[in-house]
Amino acid sequence: GSVTPLQMVAGYSVFANGGYRVQPYFIDRIVDARGTVLVQSKPARAGESAERVIDPRNAFVMTSLMQDVVRQGTATKAMQLGRQDLAGKTGTTNDQIDAWFCGFNAKLVAVAWIGFDQPRSLGGNETGGHAALPIWVSYMGKALKNAPESLYPVPEGISVIKIDPENGQIDNDHGIPEFFYQEFPPPAQSMWGDEPGNIMGGKSTDE
């Protein structure tokens, strides 16, 4: 399947705004020579008239995951902006035909795409993190200049639980904090058996 950058930015805005579908628009208003407003756009607004399409917890957890992409994943170049409120995802399609970076904070979503009008490979090294991310960083550096960092409020029904990043089990003493739906905590015991490939049933903390 294929999508346009406009479609992609509409999709990512659902995570940024807490779970609402907001359709992008190009024209804010039309005025005549005297400055009289002839037509004024009235877009749906997140939290007001826009349709909720995902659980706010879903949006929050996904945003948290994509913040880690920026902080310690394939998009660490974005950290040069010196902000802690950025989230996003690099993307490279098969044979390096498309290079993407889709990223946001709570106030602004932007997407960078590189490819040919007639699809063909960009070359072996042209990944989303290498080719598209620098464009995004350049734009967001200007767009967010002097803008305060925006917070993502933690929705009701989210638990913060410390886990061992090596096996995913609860580790209250030395673990790292991660977000979970309250009804789906991580297992108290590792789900992995002693041998590679073995999966064992773990017990959740509320059983």
Coordinates of C-alpha atoms in Angstrom, one line a residue:
G1 CA 0.0 0.0 0.0
S2 CA 1.0 3.6 -0.5
V3 CA 0.1 6.8 1.3
T4 CA 0.8 10.5 0.7
P5 CA 2.6 12.7 3.2
L6 CA -0.7 14.5 3.9
Q7 CA -2.4 11.2 4.8
M8 CA 0.5 10.2 6.9
V9 CA 0.5 13.5 8.9
A10 CA -3.2 13.1 9.5
G11 CA -2.6 9.6 10.9
Y12 CA 0.2 10.7 13.2
S13 CA -1.8 13.7 14.4
V14 CA -4.1 11.2 16.1
F15 CA -1.3 10.2 18.5
A16 CA -0.2 13.8 19.0
N17 CA -3.6 15.1 20.0
G18 CA -4.6 12.3 22.3
G19 CA -6.7 10.1 19.9
Y20 CA -8.9 12.4 17.7
R21 CA -9.2 12.4 13.9
V22 CA -8.6 15.9 12.5
Q23 CA -8.7 16.3 8.8
P24 CA -5.9 18.6 7.4
Y25 CA -7.1 21.6 5.4
F26 CA -5.2 24.1 3.2
I27 CA -7.4 27.3 3.1
D28 CA -8.1 29.0 6.4
R29 CA -10.2 31.8 4.9
I30 CA -11.0 33.8 1.8
V31 CA -11.3 37.5 1.9
D32 CA -12.2 40.1 -0.7
A33 CA -10.3 43.3 -1.7
R34 CA -11.8 45.1 1.3
G35 CA -10.8 42.4 3.7
T36 CA -14.3 41.1 4.2
V37 CA -14.2 37.4 5.1
L38 CA -16.2 35.5 2.4
V39 CA -15.4 32.0 3.6
Q40 CA -14.0 30.9 7.0
S41 CA -12.9 27.3 7.6
K42 CA -14.3 25.6 10.6
P43 CA -12.2 22.5 11.1
A44 CA -13.0 20.0 13.8
R45 CA -10.9 20.4 16.9
A46 CA -9.4 17.7 19.0
G47 CA -11.3 17.4 22.3
E48 CA -14.2 19.4 21.0
S49 CA -16.0 18.5 17.7
A50 CA -13.5 16.0 16.3
E51 CA -14.2 12.3 16.3
R52 CA -12.4 10.1 18.8
V53 CA -10.9 7.2 17.0
I54 CA -8.6 5.6 19.5
D55 CA -8.4 5.3 23.3
P56 CA -6.4 8.1 24.8
R57 CA -4.3 5.5 26.6
N58 CA -3.5 4.0 23.2
A59 CA -2.3 7.4 21.9
F60 CA -0.3 8.1 25.1
V61 CA 1.5 4.7 25.1
M62 CA 2.3 5.0 21.3
T63 CA 3.6 8.5 21.9
S64 CA 5.8 7.2 24.7
L65 CA 7.2 4.5 22.4
M66 CA 8.0 7.0 19.7
Q67 CA 9.6 9.3 22.2
D68 CA 12.1 6.5 22.8
V69 CA 12.7 6.3 19.1
V70 CA 14.0 9.9 19.3
R71 CA 15.8 9.5 22.6
Q72 CA 17.6 6.3 22.0
G73 CA 16.5 4.7 18.7
T74 CA 16.8 5.4 15.0
A75 CA 16.0 9.1 15.3
T76 CA 18.5 10.3 17.9
K77 CA 19.6 13.1 15.4
A78 CA 16.5 14.9 16.5
M79 CA 17.9 15.3 20.0
Q80 CA 20.1 18.1 18.6
L81 CA 17.0 20.3 18.9
G82 CA 17.5 20.1 22.6
R83 CA 13.8 19.2 23.4
Q84 CA 12.3 16.4 25.4
D85 CA 8.8 16.5 23.9
L86 CA 9.6 15.1 20.5
A87 CA 8.3 11.7 19.3
G88 CA 8.4 10.0 15.9
K89 CA 9.3 7.1 13.7
T90 CA 11.7 6.6 10.9
G91 CA 10.6 4.5 7.9
T92 CA 12.3 2.9 5.0
T93 CA 10.4 0.8 2.5
N94 CA 11.8 -2.3 0.7
D95 CA 14.8 -1.6 -1.5
Q96 CA 15.0 2.0 -0.1
I97 CA 12.3 3.1 -2.5
D98 CA 10.8 5.5 0.1
A99 CA 12.5 7.3 3.1
W100 CA 10.3 8.7 5.8
F101 CA 10.4 10.5 9.1
C102 CA 7.1 11.2 10.8
G103 CA 7.4 13.2 14.0
F104 CA 5.6 15.5 16.4
N105 CA 5.1 17.2 19.7
A106 CA 1.8 17.9 21.3
K107 CA 1.3 21.1 19.2
L108 CA 2.8 20.3 15.8
V109 CA 3.0 17.2 13.5
A110 CA 5.4 17.2 10.5
V111 CA 6.3 14.5 8.0
A112 CA 9.3 14.4 5.7
W113 CA 9.3 12.0 2.7
I114 CA 12.0 11.4 0.0
G115 CA 11.3 9.3 -3.1
F116 CA 11.0 9.5 -6.9
D117 CA 7.8 10.3 -8.8
Q118 CA 8.2 7.0 -10.6
P119 CA 9.2 4.7 -7.7
R120 CA 12.7 3.3 -7.8
S121 CA 15.5 2.8 -5.3
L122 CA 17.1 5.8 -3.7
G123 CA 20.3 3.8 -3.0
G124 CA 21.4 1.4 -0.3
N125 CA 22.2 4.1 2.3
E126 CA 19.1 6.3 1.9
T127 CA 17.1 5.3 4.9
G128 CA 14.5 7.3 6.8
G129 CA 17.0 8.2 9.5
H130 CA 19.7 9.2 7.0
A131 CA 17.7 10.9 4.2
A132 CA 14.4 12.2 5.6
L133 CA 15.1 12.9 9.3
P134 CA 17.6 15.8 8.7
I135 CA 14.9 17.6 6.6
W136 CA 12.5 17.2 9.5
V137 CA 15.0 18.4 12.0
S138 CA 15.8 21.5 10.0
Y139 CA 12.1 22.4 9.7
M140 CA 11.2 21.7 13.3
G141 CA 14.1 23.6 14.5
K142 CA 12.7 26.7 12.9
A143 CA 9.0 25.9 13.6
L144 CA 9.5 25.2 17.3
K145 CA 12.1 27.9 17.9
N146 CA 11.3 29.6 21.3
A147 CA 8.2 27.5 21.7
P148 CA 7.9 26.0 25.2
E149 CA 8.0 22.2 25.5
S150 CA 4.5 20.6 25.4
L151 CA 3.5 18.0 27.9
Y152 CA 1.5 14.8 27.3
P153 CA -0.8 14.4 30.2
V154 CA -1.1 10.8 31.5
P155 CA -4.6 9.5 30.9
E156 CA -6.6 7.7 33.5
G157 CA -6.2 4.0 33.5
I158 CA -2.4 4.1 32.9
S159 CA 0.1 2.5 35.3
V160 CA 3.8 3.2 35.6
I161 CA 5.6 0.0 36.4
K162 CA 9.3 -0.7 36.6
I163 CA 10.5 -3.6 34.4
D164 CA 13.7 -5.4 33.6
P165 CA 14.3 -4.3 29.9
E166 CA 16.1 -7.6 29.2
N167 CA 13.1 -9.8 29.9
G168 CA 10.0 -7.5 30.4
Q169 CA 9.2 -8.8 33.9
I170 CA 8.5 -6.5 36.9
D171 CA 11.6 -5.3 38.7
N172 CA 10.7 -2.7 41.3
D173 CA 14.3 -2.4 42.6
H174 CA 16.4 -1.9 39.5
G175 CA 13.9 -1.7 36.6
I176 CA 13.1 1.2 34.2
P177 CA 9.7 2.8 34.3
E178 CA 7.3 2.0 31.5
F179 CA 3.6 2.7 30.9
F180 CA 0.9 0.0 30.8
Y181 CA -2.8 -0.2 30.7
Q182 CA -3.9 -0.9 34.2
E183 CA -5.7 -4.1 33.2
F184 CA -2.7 -5.4 31.2
P185 CA 0.3 -5.2 33.5
P186 CA 3.6 -6.9 32.6
P187 CA 4.1 -10.5 33.9
A188 CA 5.5 -10.9 37.4
Q189 CA 7.6 -13.7 36.0
S190 CA 9.4 -13.9 32.7
M191 CA 7.4 -15.2 29.8
W192 CA 10.5 -16.8 28.3
G193 CA 11.7 -20.3 29.0
D194 CA 15.3 -21.4 29.7
E195 CA 15.8 -22.3 26.0
P196 CA 15.6 -20.0 23.0
G197 CA 12.2 -20.2 21.4
N198 CA 10.3 -21.6 24.5
I199 CA 7.5 -19.4 25.6
M200 CA 5.9 -20.0 29.0
G201 CA 2.7 -18.5 30.4
G202 CA 3.4 -15.7 32.8
K203 CA 1.2 -14.6 35.7
S204 CA 0.1 -11.0 35.9
T205 CA 0.3 -9.2 39.2
D206 CA -3.5 -9.2 39.8
E207 CA -4.0 -12.9 39.5

